[in-house]
PDB file of C-alpha atoms in Angstrom:
ATOM      1  CA  MET A   1      65.099  74.327   8.024  1.00 79.00           C
ATOM      2  CA  ASP A   2      63.257  74.667   4.710  1.00 87.00           C
ATOM      3  CA  PHE A   3      60.048  76.501   5.607  1.00 88.00           C
ATOM      4  CA  LEU A   4      58.251  78.337   8.366  1.00 85.00           C
ATOM      5  CA  PHE A   5      54.430  78.117   8.521  1.00 87.00           C
ATOM      6  CA  LYS A   6      52.151  80.285  10.629  1.00 89.00           C
ATOM      7  CA  PHE A   7      49.365  78.225  12.189  1.00 89.00           C
ATOM      8  CA  LEU A   8      46.240  79.065  14.189  1.00 89.00           C
ATOM      9  CA  VAL A   9      44.235  76.934  16.591  1.00 91.00           C
ATOM     10  CA  ILE A  10      40.684  78.321  16.690  1.00 91.00           C
ATOM     11  CA  GLY A  11      37.288  77.332  18.062  1.00 92.00           C
ATOM     12  CA  SER A  12      34.994  77.863  21.036  1.00 91.00           C
ATOM     13  CA  ALA A  13      36.184  77.944  24.657  1.00 88.00           C
ATOM     14  CA  GLY A  14      36.531  74.576  26.371  1.00 91.00           C
ATOM     15  CA  THR A  15      37.140  72.508  23.246  1.00 94.00           C
ATOM     16  CA  GLY A  16      40.677  71.607  24.327  1.00 92.00           C
ATOM     17  CA  LYS A  17      42.677  73.822  21.947  1.00 91.00           C
ATOM     18  CA  SER A  18      45.464  74.531  24.458  1.00 88.00           C
ATOM     19  CA  CYS A  19      45.619  70.833  25.389  1.00 89.00           C
ATOM     20  CA  LEU A  20      45.987  69.875  21.719  1.00 91.00           C
ATOM     21  CA  LEU A  21      48.845  72.334  21.235  1.00 90.00           C
ATOM     22  CA  HIS A  22      50.502  71.233  24.487  1.00 88.00           C
ATOM     23  CA  HIS A  23      50.314  67.554  23.538  1.00 90.00           C
ATOM     24  CA  PHE A  24      51.713  68.282  20.076  1.00 90.00           C
ATOM     25  CA  ILE A  25      54.694  70.228  21.439  1.00 88.00           C
ATOM     26  CA  GLU A  26      55.385  68.415  24.741  1.00 86.00           C
ATOM     27  CA  ASN A  27      54.027  65.000  23.740  1.00 80.00           C
ATOM     28  CA  LYS A  28      51.993  64.744  26.926  1.00 74.00           C
ATOM     29  CA  PHE A  29      48.600  65.753  28.285  1.00 72.00           C
ATOM     30  CA  LYS A  30      48.259  69.123  29.989  1.00 68.00           C
ATOM     31  CA  GLN A  31      46.718  68.259  33.361  1.00 62.00           C
ATOM     32  CA  GLU A  32      45.715  71.718  34.503  1.00 59.00           C
ATOM     33  CA  SER A  33      44.289  73.914  31.813  1.00 55.00           C
ATOM     34  CA  ASN A  34      42.641  77.276  32.331  1.00 56.00           C
ATOM     35  CA  HIS A  35      40.897  79.182  29.567  1.00 57.00           C
ATOM     36  CA  THR A  36      43.383  80.985  27.362  1.00 51.00           C
ATOM     37  CA  ILE A  37      43.414  84.731  27.879  1.00 46.00           C
ATOM     38  CA  GLY A  38      44.068  86.367  24.523  1.00 46.00           C
ATOM     39  CA  VAL A  39      46.650  84.271  22.692  1.00 55.00           C
ATOM     40  CA  GLU A  40      49.273  81.676  23.581  1.00 70.00           C
ATOM     41  CA  PHE A  41      52.161  80.630  21.363  1.00 71.00           C
ATOM     42  CA  GLY A  42      54.101  77.452  20.650  1.00 84.00           C
ATOM     43  CA  SER A  43      56.479  76.235  17.956  1.00 84.00           C
ATOM     44  CA  LYS A  44      57.841  72.925  16.740  1.00 90.00           C
ATOM     45  CA  VAL A  45      59.991  71.708  13.857  1.00 92.00           C
ATOM     46  CA  VAL A  46      58.457  68.763  11.983  1.00 91.00           C
ATOM     47  CA  ASN A  47      59.454  66.654   9.012  1.00 91.00           C
ATOM     48  CA  VAL A  48      56.938  66.983   6.202  1.00 91.00           C
ATOM     49  CA  GLY A  49      57.578  64.940   3.076  1.00 87.00           C
ATOM     50  CA  GLY A  50      61.328  65.095   3.622  1.00 89.00           C
ATOM     51  CA  ARG A  51      61.277  68.850   4.262  1.00 88.00           C
ATOM     52  CA  SER A  52      62.066  70.432   7.602  1.00 90.00           C
ATOM     53  CA  VAL A  53      59.222  72.795   8.549  1.00 91.00           C
ATOM     54  CA  LYS A  54      58.945  74.999  11.621  1.00 91.00           C
ATOM     55  CA  LEU A  55      55.350  75.501  12.717  1.00 91.00           C
ATOM     56  CA  GLN A  56      54.661  78.727  14.593  1.00 88.00           C
ATOM     57  CA  ILE A  57      51.321  78.076  16.273  1.00 89.00           C
ATOM     58  CA  TRP A  58      49.028  80.685  17.806  1.00 85.00           C
ATOM     59  CA  ASP A  59      46.465  79.259  20.205  1.00 82.00           C
ATOM     60  CA  THR A  60      43.597  81.757  20.390  1.00 72.00           C
ATOM     61  CA  ALA A  61      41.096  82.304  23.184  1.00 62.00           C
ATOM     62  CA  GLY A  62      37.657  80.904  22.426  1.00 55.00           C
ATOM     63  CA  GLN A  63      35.708  83.267  24.639  1.00 56.00           C
ATOM     64  CA  GLU A  64      33.675  85.951  22.917  1.00 54.00           C
ATOM     65  CA  ARG A  65      35.181  88.797  24.976  1.00 50.00           C
ATOM     66  CA  PHE A  66      38.626  88.095  23.511  1.00 48.00           C
ATOM     67  CA  ARG A  67      37.378  87.888  19.926  1.00 56.00           C
ATOM     68  CA  SER A  68      38.653  91.351  18.925  1.00 57.00           C
ATOM     69  CA  VAL A  69      42.127  90.564  20.326  1.00 53.00           C
ATOM     70  CA  THR A  70      42.416  87.171  18.685  1.00 56.00           C
ATOM     71  CA  ARG A  71      41.153  88.336  15.297  1.00 62.00           C
ATOM     72  CA  SER A  72      44.306  90.425  14.806  1.00 66.00           C
ATOM     73  CA  TYR A  73      46.368  87.209  14.880  1.00 68.00           C
ATOM     74  CA  TYR A  74      44.508  85.668  11.945  1.00 76.00           C
ATOM     75  CA  ARG A  75      46.303  87.843   9.429  1.00 79.00           C
ATOM     76  CA  GLY A  76      48.753  85.924   7.308  1.00 81.00           C
ATOM     77  CA  ALA A  77      48.077  82.442   8.683  1.00 87.00           C
ATOM     78  CA  ALA A  78      48.835  79.589   6.279  1.00 90.00           C
ATOM     79  CA  GLY A  79      47.008  76.888   8.223  1.00 93.00           C
ATOM     80  CA  ALA A  80      44.432  76.490  10.963  1.00 93.00           C
ATOM     81  CA  LEU A  81      42.983  73.768  13.135  1.00 95.00           C
ATOM     82  CA  LEU A  82      39.301  74.520  13.657  1.00 96.00           C
ATOM     83  CA  VAL A  83      38.393  72.711  16.874  1.00 97.00           C
ATOM     84  CA  TYR A  84      35.071  71.620  18.355  1.00 97.00           C
ATOM     85  CA  ASP A  85      34.277  69.230  21.215  1.00 98.00           C
ATOM     86  CA  ILE A  86      32.491  66.030  20.122  1.00 98.00           C
ATOM     87  CA  THR A  87      30.606  66.040  23.461  1.00 98.00           C
ATOM     88  CA  SER A  88      29.277  69.571  22.956  1.00 97.00           C
ATOM     89  CA  ARG A  89      26.701  70.355  20.290  1.00 98.00           C
ATOM     90  CA  GLU A  90      27.093  74.060  21.126  1.00 97.00           C
ATOM     91  CA  THR A  91      30.771  74.147  20.083  1.00 97.00           C
ATOM     92  CA  TYR A  92      29.878  72.338  16.847  1.00 98.00           C
ATOM     93  CA  ASN A  93      27.088  74.815  16.051  1.00 97.00           C
ATOM     94  CA  ALA A  94      29.564  77.707  16.422  1.00 95.00           C
ATOM     95  CA  LEU A  95      31.894  76.340  13.714  1.00 96.00           C
ATOM     96  CA  THR A  96      30.362  78.378  10.884  1.00 95.00           C
ATOM     97  CA  ASN A  97      31.219  81.664  12.657  1.00 92.00           C
ATOM     98  CA  TRP A  98      34.808  80.593  13.299  1.00 92.00           C
ATOM     99  CA  LEU A  99      35.179  79.440   9.714  1.00 93.00           C
ATOM    100  CA  THR A 100      33.887  82.761   8.379  1.00 90.00           C
ATOM    101  CA  ASP A 101      36.396  84.637  10.568  1.00 86.00           C
ATOM    102  CA  ALA A 102      39.285  82.469   9.385  1.00 89.00           C
ATOM    103  CA  ARG A 103      38.483  82.789   5.698  1.00 88.00           C
ATOM    104  CA  THR A 104      37.787  86.518   5.914  1.00 86.00           C
ATOM    105  CA  LEU A 105      40.659  87.607   8.154  1.00 84.00           C
ATOM    106  CA  ALA A 106      43.455  85.165   7.341  1.00 82.00           C
ATOM    107  CA  SER A 107      44.955  84.324   3.960  1.00 72.00           C
ATOM    108  CA  PRO A 108      42.242  83.502   1.363  1.00 71.00           C
ATOM    109  CA  ASN A 109      44.198  80.306   0.635  1.00 81.00           C
ATOM    110  CA  ILE A 110      44.339  79.265   4.292  1.00 89.00           C
ATOM    111  CA  VAL A 111      44.362  75.474   4.715  1.00 94.00           C
ATOM    112  CA  ILE A 112      41.866  74.477   7.411  1.00 95.00           C
ATOM    113  CA  LEU A 113      41.536  71.135   9.148  1.00 97.00           C
ATOM    114  CA  LEU A 114      38.386  70.473  11.168  1.00 98.00           C
ATOM    115  CA  VAL A 115      39.200  68.766  14.476  1.00 98.00           C
ATOM    116  CA  GLY A 116      36.647  66.916  16.597  1.00 98.00           C
ATOM    117  CA  ASN A 117      38.456  66.766  19.943  1.00 97.00           C
ATOM    118  CA  LYS A 118      37.798  64.625  23.075  1.00 97.00           C
ATOM    119  CA  LYS A 119      37.438  61.408  21.086  1.00 97.00           C
ATOM    120  CA  ASP A 120      38.191  59.561  24.339  1.00 96.00           C
ATOM    121  CA  LEU A 121      34.771  60.625  25.699  1.00 97.00           C
ATOM    122  CA  GLU A 122      32.828  58.423  23.283  1.00 97.00           C
ATOM    123  CA  ALA A 123      30.022  57.754  25.780  1.00 97.00           C
ATOM    124  CA  GLU A 124      29.241  61.476  26.006  1.00 98.00           C
ATOM    125  CA  ARG A 125      29.329  62.125  22.261  1.00 97.00           C
ATOM    126  CA  GLU A 126      26.768  64.648  20.934  1.00 98.00           C
ATOM    127  CA  VAL A 127      28.150  65.078  17.393  1.00 98.00           C
ATOM    128  CA  THR A 128      28.496  62.042  15.130  1.00 98.00           C
ATOM    129  CA  PHE A 129      31.558  61.453  12.976  1.00 98.00           C
ATOM    130  CA  LEU A 130      29.359  61.309   9.885  1.00 98.00           C
ATOM    131  CA  GLU A 131      27.687  64.656  10.595  1.00 98.00           C
ATOM    132  CA  ALA A 132      31.001  66.457  11.108  1.00 98.00           C
ATOM    133  CA  SER A 133      32.475  64.719   8.089  1.00 98.00           C
ATOM    134  CA  ARG A 134      29.608  66.053   5.977  1.00 98.00           C
ATOM    135  CA  PHE A 135      30.147  69.587   7.329  1.00 98.00           C
ATOM    136  CA  ALA A 136      33.842  69.304   6.416  1.00 98.00           C
ATOM    137  CA  GLN A 137      33.030  68.166   2.861  1.00 98.00           C
ATOM    138  CA  GLU A 138      30.501  70.941   2.303  1.00 97.00           C
ATOM    139  CA  ASN A 139      33.022  73.546   3.449  1.00 96.00           C
ATOM    140  CA  GLU A 140      36.067  72.008   1.718  1.00 94.00           C
ATOM    141  CA  LEU A 141      37.856  71.196   4.966  1.00 97.00           C
ATOM    142  CA  MET A 142      39.950  68.209   5.916  1.00 97.00           C
ATOM    143  CA  PHE A 143      38.677  66.376   8.995  1.00 98.00           C
ATOM    144  CA  LEU A 144      40.043  64.300  11.872  1.00 97.00           C
ATOM    145  CA  GLU A 145      38.857  63.345  15.333  1.00 98.00           C
ATOM    146  CA  THR A 146      41.502  63.663  18.036  1.00 97.00           C
ATOM    147  CA  SER A 147      42.081  63.141  21.730  1.00 96.00           C
ATOM    148  CA  ALA A 148      44.376  65.565  23.523  1.00 93.00           C
ATOM    149  CA  LEU A 149      44.212  63.140  26.474  1.00 93.00           C
ATOM    150  CA  THR A 150      45.512  60.018  24.707  1.00 95.00           C
ATOM    151  CA  GLY A 151      47.327  61.887  21.928  1.00 94.00           C
ATOM    152  CA  GLU A 152      45.363  60.090  19.208  1.00 96.00           C
ATOM    153  CA  ASN A 153      45.682  61.916  15.855  1.00 97.00           C
ATOM    154  CA  VAL A 154      47.144  65.046  17.512  1.00 95.00           C
ATOM    155  CA  GLU A 155      50.410  65.048  15.572  1.00 95.00           C
ATOM    156  CA  GLU A 156      48.579  63.734  12.515  1.00 95.00           C
ATOM    157  CA  ALA A 157      46.301  66.829  12.537  1.00 96.00           C
ATOM    158  CA  PHE A 158      49.224  69.271  12.330  1.00 94.00           C
ATOM    159  CA  LEU A 159      51.117  67.128   9.811  1.00 95.00           C
ATOM    160  CA  LYS A 160      48.101  66.637   7.540  1.00 96.00           C
ATOM    161  CA  CYS A 161      47.567  70.393   7.407  1.00 94.00           C
ATOM    162  CA  SER A 162      51.290  71.001   6.787  1.00 94.00           C
ATOM    163  CA  LYS A 163      51.423  68.437   3.947  1.00 95.00           C
ATOM    164  CA  THR A 164      48.587  70.207   2.167  1.00 95.00           C
ATOM    165  CA  ILE A 165      50.317  73.598   2.512  1.00 91.00           C
ATOM    166  CA  LEU A 166      53.550  72.107   1.161  1.00 92.00           C
ATOM    167  CA  ALA A 167      51.696  70.566  -1.796  1.00 92.00           C
ATOM    168  CA  LYS A 168      50.171  73.974  -2.577  1.00 90.00           C
ATOM    169  CA  ILE A 169      53.634  75.576  -2.509  1.00 88.00           C
ATOM    170  CA  GLU A 170      54.930  72.938  -4.920  1.00 88.00           C
ATOM    171  CA  THR A 171      52.058  73.485  -7.367  1.00 88.00           C
ATOM    172  CA  GLY A 172      52.527  77.258  -7.150  1.00 86.00           C
ATOM    173  CA  GLU A 173      49.120  77.850  -5.578  1.00 86.00           C
ATOM    174  CA  LEU A 174      50.858  79.331  -2.511  1.00 84.00           C
ATOM    175  CA  ASP A 175      53.837  81.646  -2.885  1.00 82.00           C
ATOM    176  CA  PRO A 176      56.155  82.071   0.129  1.00 80.00           C
ATOM    177  CA  GLU A 177      57.424  85.311  -1.417  1.00 80.00           C
ATOM    178  CA  ARG A 178      53.975  86.890  -1.154  1.00 79.00           C
ATOM    179  CA  ILE A 179      53.442  89.069   1.897  1.00 73.00           C
ATOM    180  CA  GLY A 180      50.740  87.665   4.176  1.00 75.00           C
ATOM    181  CA  SER A 181      50.924  84.104   2.817  1.00 77.00           C
ATOM    182  CA  GLY A 182      51.860  82.815   6.290  1.00 82.00           C
ATOM    183  CA  ILE A 183      54.830  80.988   4.780  1.00 83.00           C
ATOM    184  CA  GLN A 184      58.505  81.892   4.773  1.00 82.00           C
ATOM    185  CA  TYR A 185      61.560  80.178   3.401  1.00 83.00           C
ATOM    186  CA  GLY A 186      63.698  78.955   6.269  1.00 81.00           C
ATOM    187  CA  ASP A 187      66.825  79.026   4.186  1.00 71.00           C
ATOM    188  CA  ALA A 188      68.131  81.808   1.929  1.00 56.00           C
ATOM    189  CA  SER A 189      69.690  79.346  -0.565  1.00 52.00           C
ATOM    190  CA  LEU A 190      66.309  77.635  -0.997  1.00 55.00           C
ATOM    191  CA  ARG A 191      64.736  80.999  -1.769  1.00 57.00           C
ATOM    192  CA  ARG A 192      67.371  81.700  -4.449  1.00 58.00           C
ATOM    193  CA  LEU A 193      66.872  78.260  -6.010  1.00 55.00           C
ATOM    194  CA  ASN A 194      63.120  78.792  -6.194  1.00 58.00           C
ATOM    195  CA  ARG A 195      63.566  82.172  -7.847  1.00 56.00           C
ATOM    196  CA  GLN A 196      65.875  80.648 -10.459  1.00 55.00           C
ATOM    197  CA  GLN A 197      63.316  77.933 -11.206  1.00 54.00           C
ATOM    198  CA  GLN A 198      60.568  80.528 -11.572  1.00 54.00           C
ATOM    199  CA  ARG A 199      62.720  82.507 -14.007  1.00 54.00           C
ATOM    200  CA  ARG A 200      63.339  79.411 -16.108  1.00 50.00           C
ATOM    201  CA  GLN A 201      59.716  78.354 -16.288  1.00 48.00           C
ATOM    202  CA  PRO A 202      58.480  81.055 -18.679  1.00 45.00           C
ATOM    203  CA  ASP A 203      61.281  80.125 -21.156  1.00 43.00           C
ATOM    204  CA  CYS A 204      60.161  76.499 -21.148  1.00 41.00           C
ATOM    205  CA  ALA A 205      56.552  77.558 -21.655  1.00 41.00           C
ATOM    206  CA  CYS A 206      57.482  79.534 -24.785  1.00 38.00           C
ATOM    207  CA  LYS A 207      59.122  76.542 -26.455  1.00 39.00           C
ATOM    208  CA  ILE A 208      56.143  74.239 -25.970  1.00 36.00           C
TER     209      ILE A 208
END
């Protein structure tokens, strides 16, 4: 395993966050789903650009009364899925608050993907793709619509977020050695190799 990323799944209650996580990990729809109380946890190893990455995913309660509990889990998250329900204007309107929490409490470099869930309920749609896409652009978020029922784009959402984190590590924008980055090396030899490369870089820069 090359890396370990800490992920959050955030958004209002009833948007299907637990169902998304369940489908991603178990590859099937969660038939009976109660509101999450506090925080639930899941993990999965995925292949991202030829690297083996373990995602540690915290699924947070969307209800206001659990907000103080869930906020403590934001610290040091590298990535987040910010979820709303395409059939609920109310969950879409709450996105700005969730986004503020994530950017204030988690890592300032947190990679956030906006997820419009329940794509299978097209007939009941209250939020258009275009509108959400515009919100994502304005707030520098990636965006996908998913269905936890059919599994459409569920894995893609986690992988897209992971690819962006990996790209930021490779460009040096994110440093796994920094406390609170939400990223860890999965392998000690990889950590040593990276340190050696970092030591060599300044020498090269001097010669140019």
